[in-house]
Coordinates of C-alpha atoms in Angstrom, one line a residue:
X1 CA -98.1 -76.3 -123.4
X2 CA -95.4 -77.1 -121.0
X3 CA -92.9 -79.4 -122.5
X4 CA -89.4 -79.8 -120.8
X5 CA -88.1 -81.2 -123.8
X6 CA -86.4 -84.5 -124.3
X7 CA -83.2 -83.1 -122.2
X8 CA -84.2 -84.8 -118.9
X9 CA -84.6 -87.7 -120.6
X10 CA -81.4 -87.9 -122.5
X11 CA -79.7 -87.1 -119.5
X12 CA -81.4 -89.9 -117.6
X13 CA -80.2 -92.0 -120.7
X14 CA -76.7 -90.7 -120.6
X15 CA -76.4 -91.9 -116.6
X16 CA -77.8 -94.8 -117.7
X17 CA -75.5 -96.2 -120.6
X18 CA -72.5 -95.0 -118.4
X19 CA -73.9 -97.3 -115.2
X20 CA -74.1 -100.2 -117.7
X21 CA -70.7 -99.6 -119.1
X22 CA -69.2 -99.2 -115.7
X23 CA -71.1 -102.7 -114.0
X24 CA -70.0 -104.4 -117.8
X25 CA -66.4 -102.9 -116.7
X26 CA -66.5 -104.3 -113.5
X27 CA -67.9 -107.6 -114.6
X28 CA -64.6 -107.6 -116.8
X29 CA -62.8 -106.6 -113.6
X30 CA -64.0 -109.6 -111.6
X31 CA -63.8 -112.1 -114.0
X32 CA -60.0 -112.2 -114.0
X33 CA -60.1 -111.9 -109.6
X34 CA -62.4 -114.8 -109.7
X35 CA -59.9 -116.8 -112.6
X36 CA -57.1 -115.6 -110.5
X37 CA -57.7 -115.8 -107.1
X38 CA -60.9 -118.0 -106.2
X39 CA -60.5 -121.9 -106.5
X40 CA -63.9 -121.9 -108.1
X41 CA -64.5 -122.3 -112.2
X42 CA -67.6 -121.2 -113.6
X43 CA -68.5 -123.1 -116.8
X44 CA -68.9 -120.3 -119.6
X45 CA -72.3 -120.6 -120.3
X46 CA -72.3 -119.1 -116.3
X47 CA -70.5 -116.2 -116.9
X48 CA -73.1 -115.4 -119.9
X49 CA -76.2 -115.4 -117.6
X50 CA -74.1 -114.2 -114.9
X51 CA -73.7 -110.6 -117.3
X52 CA -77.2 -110.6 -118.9
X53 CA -78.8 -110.9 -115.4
X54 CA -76.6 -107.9 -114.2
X55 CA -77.1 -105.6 -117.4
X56 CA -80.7 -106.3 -117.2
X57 CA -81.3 -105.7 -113.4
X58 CA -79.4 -102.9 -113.6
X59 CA -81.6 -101.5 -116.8
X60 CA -85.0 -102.5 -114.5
X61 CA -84.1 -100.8 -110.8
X62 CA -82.8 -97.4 -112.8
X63 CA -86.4 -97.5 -114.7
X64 CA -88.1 -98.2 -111.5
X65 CA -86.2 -96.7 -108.5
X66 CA -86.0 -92.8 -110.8
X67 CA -81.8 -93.4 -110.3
X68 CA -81.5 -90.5 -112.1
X69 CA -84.0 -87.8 -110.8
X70 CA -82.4 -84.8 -109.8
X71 CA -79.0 -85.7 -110.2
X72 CA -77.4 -82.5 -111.5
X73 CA -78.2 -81.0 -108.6
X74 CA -76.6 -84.0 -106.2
X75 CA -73.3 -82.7 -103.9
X76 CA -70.7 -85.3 -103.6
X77 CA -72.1 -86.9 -100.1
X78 CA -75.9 -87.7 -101.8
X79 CA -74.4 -89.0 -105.3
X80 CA -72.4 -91.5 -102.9
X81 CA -75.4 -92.5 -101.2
X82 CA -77.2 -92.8 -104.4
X83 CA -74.8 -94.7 -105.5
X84 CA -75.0 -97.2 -102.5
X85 CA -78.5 -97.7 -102.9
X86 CA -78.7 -98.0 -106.4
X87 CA -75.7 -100.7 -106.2
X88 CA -78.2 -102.7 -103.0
X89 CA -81.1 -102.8 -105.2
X90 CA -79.3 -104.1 -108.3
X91 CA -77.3 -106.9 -105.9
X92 CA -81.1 -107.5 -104.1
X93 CA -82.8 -108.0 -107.4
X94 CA -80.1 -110.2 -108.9
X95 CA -80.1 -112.5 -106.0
X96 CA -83.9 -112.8 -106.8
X97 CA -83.0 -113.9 -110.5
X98 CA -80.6 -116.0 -109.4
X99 CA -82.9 -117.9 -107.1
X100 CA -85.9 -118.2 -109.9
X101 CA -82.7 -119.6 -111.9
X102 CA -82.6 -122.5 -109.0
X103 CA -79.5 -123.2 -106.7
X104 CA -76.7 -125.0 -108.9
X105 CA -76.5 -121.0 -110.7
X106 CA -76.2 -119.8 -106.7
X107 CA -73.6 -121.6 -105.7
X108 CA -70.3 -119.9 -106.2
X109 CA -71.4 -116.8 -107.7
X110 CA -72.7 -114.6 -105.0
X111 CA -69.0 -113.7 -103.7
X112 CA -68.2 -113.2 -107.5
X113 CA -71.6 -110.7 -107.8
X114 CA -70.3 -109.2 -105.0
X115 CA -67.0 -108.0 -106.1
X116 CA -68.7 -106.7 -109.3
X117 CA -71.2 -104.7 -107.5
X118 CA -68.5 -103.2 -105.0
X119 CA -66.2 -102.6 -107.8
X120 CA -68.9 -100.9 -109.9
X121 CA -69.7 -98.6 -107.0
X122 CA -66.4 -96.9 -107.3
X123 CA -66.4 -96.9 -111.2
X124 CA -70.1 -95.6 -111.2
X125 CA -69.7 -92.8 -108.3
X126 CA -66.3 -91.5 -110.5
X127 CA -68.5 -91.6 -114.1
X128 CA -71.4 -90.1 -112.3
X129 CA -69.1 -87.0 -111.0
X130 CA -67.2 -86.6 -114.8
X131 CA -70.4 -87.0 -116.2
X132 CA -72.3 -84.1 -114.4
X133 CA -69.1 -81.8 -114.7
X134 CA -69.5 -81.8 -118.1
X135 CA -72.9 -81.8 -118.5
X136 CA -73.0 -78.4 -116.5
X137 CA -70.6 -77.1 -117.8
X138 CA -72.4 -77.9 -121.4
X139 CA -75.7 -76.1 -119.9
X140 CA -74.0 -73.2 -119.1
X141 CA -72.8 -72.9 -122.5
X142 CA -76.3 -73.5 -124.2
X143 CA -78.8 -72.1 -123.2
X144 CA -82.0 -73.3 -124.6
X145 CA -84.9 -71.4 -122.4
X146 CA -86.0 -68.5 -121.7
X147 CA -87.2 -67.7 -118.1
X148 CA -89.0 -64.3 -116.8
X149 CA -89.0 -64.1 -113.3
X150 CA -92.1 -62.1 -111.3
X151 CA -90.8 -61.0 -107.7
X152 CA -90.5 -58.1 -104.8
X153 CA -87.4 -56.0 -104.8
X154 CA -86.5 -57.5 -101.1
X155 CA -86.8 -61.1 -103.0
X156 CA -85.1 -60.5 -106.3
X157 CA -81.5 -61.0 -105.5
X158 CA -81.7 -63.8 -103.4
X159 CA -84.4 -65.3 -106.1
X160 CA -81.9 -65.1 -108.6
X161 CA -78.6 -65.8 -107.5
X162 CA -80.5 -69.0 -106.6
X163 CA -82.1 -69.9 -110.1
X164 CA -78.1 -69.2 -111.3
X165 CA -76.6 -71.4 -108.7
X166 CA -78.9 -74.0 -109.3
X167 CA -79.4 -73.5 -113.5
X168 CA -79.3 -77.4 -114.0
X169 CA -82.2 -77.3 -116.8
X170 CA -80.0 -74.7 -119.3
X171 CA -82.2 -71.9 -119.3
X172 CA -81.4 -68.3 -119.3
X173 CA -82.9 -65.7 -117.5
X174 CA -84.5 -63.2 -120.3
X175 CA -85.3 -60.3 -117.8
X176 CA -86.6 -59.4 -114.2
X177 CA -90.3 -57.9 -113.5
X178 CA -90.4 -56.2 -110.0
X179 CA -94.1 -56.2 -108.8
X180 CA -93.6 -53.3 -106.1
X181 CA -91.4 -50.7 -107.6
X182 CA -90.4 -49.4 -111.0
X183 CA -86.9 -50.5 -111.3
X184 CA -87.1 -50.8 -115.1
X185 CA -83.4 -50.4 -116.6
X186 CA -81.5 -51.3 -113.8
X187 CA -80.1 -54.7 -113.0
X188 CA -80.0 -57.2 -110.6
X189 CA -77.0 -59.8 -110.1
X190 CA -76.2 -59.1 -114.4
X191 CA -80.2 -59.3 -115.1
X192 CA -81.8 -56.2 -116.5
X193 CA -85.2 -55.6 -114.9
X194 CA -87.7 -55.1 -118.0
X195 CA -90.9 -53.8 -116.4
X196 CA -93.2 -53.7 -113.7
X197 CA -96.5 -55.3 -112.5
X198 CA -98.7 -52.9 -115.3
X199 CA -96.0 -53.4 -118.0
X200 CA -95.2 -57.0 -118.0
X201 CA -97.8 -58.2 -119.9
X202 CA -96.9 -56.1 -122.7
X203 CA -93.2 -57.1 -122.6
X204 CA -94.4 -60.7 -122.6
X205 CA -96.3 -60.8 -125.5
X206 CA -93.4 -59.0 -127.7
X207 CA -90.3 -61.2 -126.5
X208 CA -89.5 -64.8 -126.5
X209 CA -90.2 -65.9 -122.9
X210 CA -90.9 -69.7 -122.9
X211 CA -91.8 -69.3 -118.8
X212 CA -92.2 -67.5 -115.6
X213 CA -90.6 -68.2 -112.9
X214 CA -92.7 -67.1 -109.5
X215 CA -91.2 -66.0 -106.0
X216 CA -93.4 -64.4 -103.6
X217 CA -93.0 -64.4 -99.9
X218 CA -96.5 -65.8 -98.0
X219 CA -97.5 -62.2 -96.9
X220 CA -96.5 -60.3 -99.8
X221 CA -99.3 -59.0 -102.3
X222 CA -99.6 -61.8 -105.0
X223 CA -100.3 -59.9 -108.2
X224 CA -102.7 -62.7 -109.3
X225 CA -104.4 -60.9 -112.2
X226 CA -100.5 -60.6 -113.9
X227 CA -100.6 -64.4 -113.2
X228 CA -104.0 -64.7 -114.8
X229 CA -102.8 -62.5 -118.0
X230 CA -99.5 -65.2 -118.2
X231 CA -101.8 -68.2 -117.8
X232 CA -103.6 -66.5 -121.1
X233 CA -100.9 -66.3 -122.8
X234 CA -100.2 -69.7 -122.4
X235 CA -96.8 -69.5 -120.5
X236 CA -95.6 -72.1 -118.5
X237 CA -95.8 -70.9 -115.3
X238 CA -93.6 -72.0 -112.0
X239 CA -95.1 -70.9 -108.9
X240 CA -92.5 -71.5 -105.4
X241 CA -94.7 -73.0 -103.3
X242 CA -96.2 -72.1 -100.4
X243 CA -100.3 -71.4 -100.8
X244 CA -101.5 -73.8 -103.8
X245 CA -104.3 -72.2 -104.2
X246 CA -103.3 -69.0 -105.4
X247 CA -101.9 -71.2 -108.7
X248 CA -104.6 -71.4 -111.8
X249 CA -106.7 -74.2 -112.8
X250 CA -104.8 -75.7 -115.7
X251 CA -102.8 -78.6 -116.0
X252 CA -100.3 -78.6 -112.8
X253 CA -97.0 -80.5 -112.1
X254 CA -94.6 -80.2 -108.9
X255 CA -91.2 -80.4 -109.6
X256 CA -87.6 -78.3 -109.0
X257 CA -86.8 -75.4 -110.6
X258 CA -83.2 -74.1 -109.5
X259 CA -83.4 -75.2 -105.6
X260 CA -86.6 -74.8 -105.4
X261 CA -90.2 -76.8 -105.5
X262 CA -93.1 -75.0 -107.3
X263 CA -96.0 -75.9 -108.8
X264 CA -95.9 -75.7 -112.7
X265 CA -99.3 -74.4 -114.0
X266 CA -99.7 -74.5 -118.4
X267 CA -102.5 -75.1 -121.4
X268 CA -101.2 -78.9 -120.6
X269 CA -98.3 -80.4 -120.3
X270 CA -96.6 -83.2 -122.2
X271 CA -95.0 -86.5 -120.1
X272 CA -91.1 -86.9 -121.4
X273 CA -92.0 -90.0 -123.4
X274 CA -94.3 -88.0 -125.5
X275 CA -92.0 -85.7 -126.5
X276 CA -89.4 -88.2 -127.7
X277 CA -92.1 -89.8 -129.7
X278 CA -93.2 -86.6 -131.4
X279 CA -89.5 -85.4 -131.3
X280 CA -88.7 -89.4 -132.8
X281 CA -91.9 -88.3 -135.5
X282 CA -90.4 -84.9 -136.7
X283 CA -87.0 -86.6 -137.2
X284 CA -88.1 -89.4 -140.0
X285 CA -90.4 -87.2 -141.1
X286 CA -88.2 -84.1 -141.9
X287 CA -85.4 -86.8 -143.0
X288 CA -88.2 -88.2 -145.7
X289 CA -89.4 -84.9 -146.2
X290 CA -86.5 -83.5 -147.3
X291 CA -85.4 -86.5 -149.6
X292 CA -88.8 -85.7 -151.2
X293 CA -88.2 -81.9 -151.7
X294 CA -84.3 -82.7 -152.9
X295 CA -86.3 -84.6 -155.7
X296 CA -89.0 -81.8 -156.6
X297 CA -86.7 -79.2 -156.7
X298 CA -84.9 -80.6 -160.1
X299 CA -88.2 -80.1 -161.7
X300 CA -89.6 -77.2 -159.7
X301 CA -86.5 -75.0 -159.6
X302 CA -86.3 -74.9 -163.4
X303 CA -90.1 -74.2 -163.5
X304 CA -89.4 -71.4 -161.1
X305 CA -86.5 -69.9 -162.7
X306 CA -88.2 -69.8 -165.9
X307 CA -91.2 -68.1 -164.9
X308 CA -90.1 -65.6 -162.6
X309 CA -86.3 -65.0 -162.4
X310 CA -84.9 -65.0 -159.0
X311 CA -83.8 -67.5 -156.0
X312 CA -86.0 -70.9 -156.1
X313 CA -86.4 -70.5 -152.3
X314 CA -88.6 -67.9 -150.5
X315 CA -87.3 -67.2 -146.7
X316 CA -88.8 -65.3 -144.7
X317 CA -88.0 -64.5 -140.8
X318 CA -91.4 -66.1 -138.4
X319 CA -92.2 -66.2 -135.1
X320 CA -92.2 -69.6 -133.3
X321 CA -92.9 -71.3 -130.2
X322 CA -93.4 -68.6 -127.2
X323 CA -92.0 -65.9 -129.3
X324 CA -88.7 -67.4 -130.3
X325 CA -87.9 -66.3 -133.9
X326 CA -86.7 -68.8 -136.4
X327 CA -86.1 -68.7 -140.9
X328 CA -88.8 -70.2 -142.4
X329 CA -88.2 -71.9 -145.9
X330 CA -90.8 -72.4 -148.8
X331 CA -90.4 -73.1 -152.5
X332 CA -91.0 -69.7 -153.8
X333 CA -94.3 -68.8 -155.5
X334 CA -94.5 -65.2 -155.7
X335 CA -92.4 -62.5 -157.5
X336 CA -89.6 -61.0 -156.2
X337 CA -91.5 -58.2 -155.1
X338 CA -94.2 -59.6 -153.4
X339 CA -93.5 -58.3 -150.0
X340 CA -93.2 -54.3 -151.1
X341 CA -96.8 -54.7 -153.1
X342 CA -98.3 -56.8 -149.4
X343 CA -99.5 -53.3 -148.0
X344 CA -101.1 -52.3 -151.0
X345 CA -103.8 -55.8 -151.2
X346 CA -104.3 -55.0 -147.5
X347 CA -107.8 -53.6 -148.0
X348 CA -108.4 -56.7 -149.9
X349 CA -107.9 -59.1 -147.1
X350 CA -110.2 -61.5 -146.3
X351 CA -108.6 -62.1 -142.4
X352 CA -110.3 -59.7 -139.6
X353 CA -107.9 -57.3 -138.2
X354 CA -105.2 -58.4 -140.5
X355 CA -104.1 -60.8 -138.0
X356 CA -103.2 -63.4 -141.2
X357 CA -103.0 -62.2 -144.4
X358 CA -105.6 -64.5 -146.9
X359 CA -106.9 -62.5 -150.1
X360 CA -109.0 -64.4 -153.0
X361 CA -107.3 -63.1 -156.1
X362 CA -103.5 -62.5 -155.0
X363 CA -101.9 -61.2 -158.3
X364 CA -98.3 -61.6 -156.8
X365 CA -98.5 -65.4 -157.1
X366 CA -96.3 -66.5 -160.2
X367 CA -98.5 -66.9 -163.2
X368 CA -102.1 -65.7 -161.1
X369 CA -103.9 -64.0 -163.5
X370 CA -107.7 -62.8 -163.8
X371 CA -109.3 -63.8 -167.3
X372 CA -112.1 -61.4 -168.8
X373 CA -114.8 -63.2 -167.7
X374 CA -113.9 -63.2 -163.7
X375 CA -112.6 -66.7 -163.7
X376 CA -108.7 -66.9 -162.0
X377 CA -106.1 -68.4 -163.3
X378 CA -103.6 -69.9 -160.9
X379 CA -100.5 -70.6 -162.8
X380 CA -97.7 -71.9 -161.6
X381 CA -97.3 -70.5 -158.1
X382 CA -100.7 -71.4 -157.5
X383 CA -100.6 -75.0 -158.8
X384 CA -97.6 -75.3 -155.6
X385 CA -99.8 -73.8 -153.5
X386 CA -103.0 -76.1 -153.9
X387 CA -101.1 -79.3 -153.9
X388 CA -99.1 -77.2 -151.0
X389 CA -95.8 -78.3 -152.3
X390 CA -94.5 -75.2 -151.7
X391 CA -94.6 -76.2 -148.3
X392 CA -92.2 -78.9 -148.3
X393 CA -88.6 -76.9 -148.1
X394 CA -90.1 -76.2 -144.4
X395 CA -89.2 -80.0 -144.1
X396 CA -85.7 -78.9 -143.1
X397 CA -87.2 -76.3 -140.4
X398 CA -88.9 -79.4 -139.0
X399 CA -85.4 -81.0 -139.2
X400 CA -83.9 -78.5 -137.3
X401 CA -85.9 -78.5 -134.3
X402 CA -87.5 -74.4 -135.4
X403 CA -90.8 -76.7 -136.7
X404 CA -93.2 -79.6 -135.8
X405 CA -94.8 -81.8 -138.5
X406 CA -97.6 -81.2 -137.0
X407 CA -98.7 -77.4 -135.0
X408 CA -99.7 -74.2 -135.3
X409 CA -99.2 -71.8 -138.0
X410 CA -95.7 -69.2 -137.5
X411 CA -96.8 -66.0 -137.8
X412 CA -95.6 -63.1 -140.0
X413 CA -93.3 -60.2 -138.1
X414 CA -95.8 -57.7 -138.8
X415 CA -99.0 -60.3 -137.7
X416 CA -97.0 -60.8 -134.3
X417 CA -97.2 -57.2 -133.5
X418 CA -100.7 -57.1 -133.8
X419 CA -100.9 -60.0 -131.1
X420 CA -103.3 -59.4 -127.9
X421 CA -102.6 -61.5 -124.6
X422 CA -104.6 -64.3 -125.8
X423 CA -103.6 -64.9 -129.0
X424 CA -99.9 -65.5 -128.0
X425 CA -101.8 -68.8 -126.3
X426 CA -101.2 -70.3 -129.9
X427 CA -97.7 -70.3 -129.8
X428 CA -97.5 -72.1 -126.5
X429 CA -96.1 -75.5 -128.6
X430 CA -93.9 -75.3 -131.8
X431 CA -95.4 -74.5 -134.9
X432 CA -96.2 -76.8 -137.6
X433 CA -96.3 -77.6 -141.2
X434 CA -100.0 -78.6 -140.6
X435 CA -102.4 -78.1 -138.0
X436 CA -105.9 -78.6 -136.5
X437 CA -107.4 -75.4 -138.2
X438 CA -105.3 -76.1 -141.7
X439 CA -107.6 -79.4 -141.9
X440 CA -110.7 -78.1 -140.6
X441 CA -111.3 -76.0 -143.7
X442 CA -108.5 -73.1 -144.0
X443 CA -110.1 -71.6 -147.0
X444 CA -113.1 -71.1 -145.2
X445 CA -112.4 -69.8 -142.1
X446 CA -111.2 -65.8 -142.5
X447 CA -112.2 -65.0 -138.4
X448 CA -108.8 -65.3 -136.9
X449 CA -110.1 -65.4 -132.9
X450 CA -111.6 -69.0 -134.9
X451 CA -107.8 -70.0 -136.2
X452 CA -107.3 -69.3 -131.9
X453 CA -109.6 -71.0 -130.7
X454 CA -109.0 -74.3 -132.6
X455 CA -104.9 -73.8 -132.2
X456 CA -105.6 -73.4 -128.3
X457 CA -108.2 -76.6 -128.4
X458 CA -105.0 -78.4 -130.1
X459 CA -102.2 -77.5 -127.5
X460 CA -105.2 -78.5 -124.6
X461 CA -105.9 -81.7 -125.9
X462 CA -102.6 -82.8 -127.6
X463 CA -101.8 -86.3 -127.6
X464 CA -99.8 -88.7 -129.9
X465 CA -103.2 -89.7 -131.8
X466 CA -104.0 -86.3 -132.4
X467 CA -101.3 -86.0 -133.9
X468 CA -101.6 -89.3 -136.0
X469 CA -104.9 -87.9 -137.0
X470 CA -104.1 -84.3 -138.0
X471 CA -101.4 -86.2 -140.3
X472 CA -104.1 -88.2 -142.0
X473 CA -106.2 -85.4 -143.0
X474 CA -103.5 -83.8 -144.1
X475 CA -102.6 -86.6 -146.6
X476 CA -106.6 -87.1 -147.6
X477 CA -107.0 -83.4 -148.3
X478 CA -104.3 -83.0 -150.2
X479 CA -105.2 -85.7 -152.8
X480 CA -108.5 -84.6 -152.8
X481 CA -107.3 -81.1 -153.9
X482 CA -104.6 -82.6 -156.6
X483 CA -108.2 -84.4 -157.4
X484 CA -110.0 -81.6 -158.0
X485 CA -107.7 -79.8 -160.2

């Protein structure tokens, strides 16, 4: 799923509190011109409105006239302009509330709205230009995605000396795929070339790539079944524009991508707002989470120590969204040596292909033991399991932006090497503590292409209730199982 993250948006929010500072600046500004040097006094009550009608027109027209779009990549002559315009609007639409107020507000304040709004062009163009400095500067510095980028030999320099001079979005450019000629191992403008149209695909599914960035000229050969493999994968992919209809079927966006327009093709994509939400969701809950698991863990670490000697907390290296590899942290619930005796219960597993690891009678879980007459006992590690408290510590994962509440499962090391094209499709959003397949019977299901296809059915149909949902079952089937015991 293609998810820009809540960076736009924050930037957008940035611009914006800095605008209202500056017009509350100038306000300030012309309040002590209009006491000094104009013969007329506004009653207080007149500057009040006067300041609330400002602030809140200039909240509406940057909402509604997209102020902001773009605006890292604005030179100095189109920020000024921007600046104009957005200054017009703001004077136009407080004219209008100053008319609906009726004409004794009017009188004698248009000269003083005036001098605000000219004064606040200056301030706002100078805060605008600081602000942007530092904000690239700050993206060049962090760099939070990874990009691939599928070209021709005679494109690729141009194509990335562009995406470099116009990196407003902070991503970094993973690696180079050259459709037309094996140039794997040499670089390109500081870029290492990784592979060629037959061995992309393979690079892709072992790397972190969170997109693909497309550049083919209109009579080059389009290597559309390399597209078609990405698209599988569930990769965001950004295809420069020129015939649409060599682009896939899923859910498409235009927009820029360094200085240039292409169509974004993904499993779905997610609108900014939704993103804050479930970014807004993740934040309380990992904040509560955590407060909960900082209060199990003075009974549960004792319990833990006592039964098994070793650290309280089990962490073990997963594989997160698009490939990007992240600590995961559980209560711990095995022994100490449960990873060394994993390849030895292999033939036990109940999971096809050994694409997840799921056995019946695990005997490396604290306290799991097998009585005489078949029946198990689950002891201690598996009384955390079932109630899935062992699950919590992953709280601070979702804290720390590796985890979602709610997701797809993080697969092993070992499981991610065993991937195929289409399974990598599950990792297209960030994995979560729970998930669509986790509440749809997880002890049932043991066909893995089954635990794909309901992760890919989540990331196509994702929305906030869905969400919401998932959550609920999570809570009902957990009581249920604490019921049960």
């Amino acid at each position: 799923m293609y998810q820009k993250g809540t960076r736009g948006l924050i930037q957008h929010l940035y611009f914006l509190i800095s605008d209202i500072f500056c017009m509350n600046i100038s306000f300030v500004f012309t309040y002590f011109v209009a006491r000094r040097f104009l013969s007329y006094k506004m009653p207080g009550e007149d500057y009040y409105k006067l300041i609330i009608i400002l602030n809140v027109t200039a909240l509406l027209v940057s909402i509604f006239s997209k102020a902001y779009n773009n605006i890292l990549e604005r030179g100095y002559w189109r920020e000024l302009v921007s600046v104009f315009t957005y200054s017009v609007l703001v004077f136009l639409v407080a004219l209008f509330f100053y008319y609906v107020l009726g004409e004794s507000f009017i009188e004698g304040i248009r000269n003083r709205s005036l001098i605000t709004l000219m004064f606040f062009m200056v301030t706002s163009y100078c805060a605008r230009i600081c602000a942007k400095k530092v904000i690239r500067k700050r993206l060049k510095n962090k760099k939070n995605r990874s990009m691939l980028v599928v070209t021709t030999k005679a494109n690729a320099r141009q194509t990335v000396q562009k995406l470099l001079k116009g990196d407003t979005e902070g991503f970094t450019i993973a690696g180079i795929i050259i459709s037309d000629e094996n140039m794997t191992g040499k670089f390109i403008e500081g870029v290492e070339v990784v592979g060629d149209e037959k061995s992309a695909a393979d690079y892709v599914c072992r790397r972190w790539v969170d997109e693909v960035f497309v550049d083919f000229q209109r009579d080059e050969y389009y290597p559309a079944e390399l597209i078609s493999e990405f698209e599988t994968m569930g990769l965001a992919i950004h295809t420069r524009i020129f015939d649409t209809d060599k682009v896939g079927k899923q859910s498409q966006i235009v927009e820029r991508i360094g200085g240039y327009s292409v169509v974004t093709t993904s499993l779905n994509y997610a609108a900014t707002w939704q993103l804050v939400v479930k970014r807004l969701a993740d934040i309380i809950g990992g904040f509560i989470g955590c407060i909960i698991t900082g209060i199990l863990f003075i009974f549960i670490a004792p319990m833990i120590k006592i039964k098994s000697p070793g650290p309280v907390f089990f962490k073990q290296i997963r594989v997160g969204k698009n490939g990007k590899k992240f600590e995961l942290y559980k209560f711990r619930t095995m022994y100490t040596d449960a990873e060394d005796r994993k390849q030895e219960l292999m033939d036990k597993n109940r999971v096809k292909d050994g694409m997840m690891f799921k056995i019946e009678y695990d005997e490396r879980i604290i306290g799991c033991k097998k009585l005489p007459d078949g029946t198990i006992k689950k002891g201690l590690g598996g009384w955390l399991r079932a109630l899935s408290i062992d699950e919590c510590p992953q709280f601070l994962n979702v804290l720390k932006g590796d985890m979602s509440l709610v997701g797809t499962r993080p697969p092993t090391l070992d499981e991610w090497e065993k991937y195929e094209l289409h399974h990598r499709a599950r990792l297209a959003i960030k994995p979560g503590i729970t998930g669509m397949w986790q509440v749809s019977g997880r002890s049932k299901i043991t066909d893995f292409e089954e635990v794909v296809k309901l992760d890919t059915q989540y990331i196509r149909e994702w929305r906030i209730i869905l969400d919401i949902k998932i959550l609920f079952k999570t809570v009902v089937s957990v009581f249920k199982r604490e019921g049960s015991m």
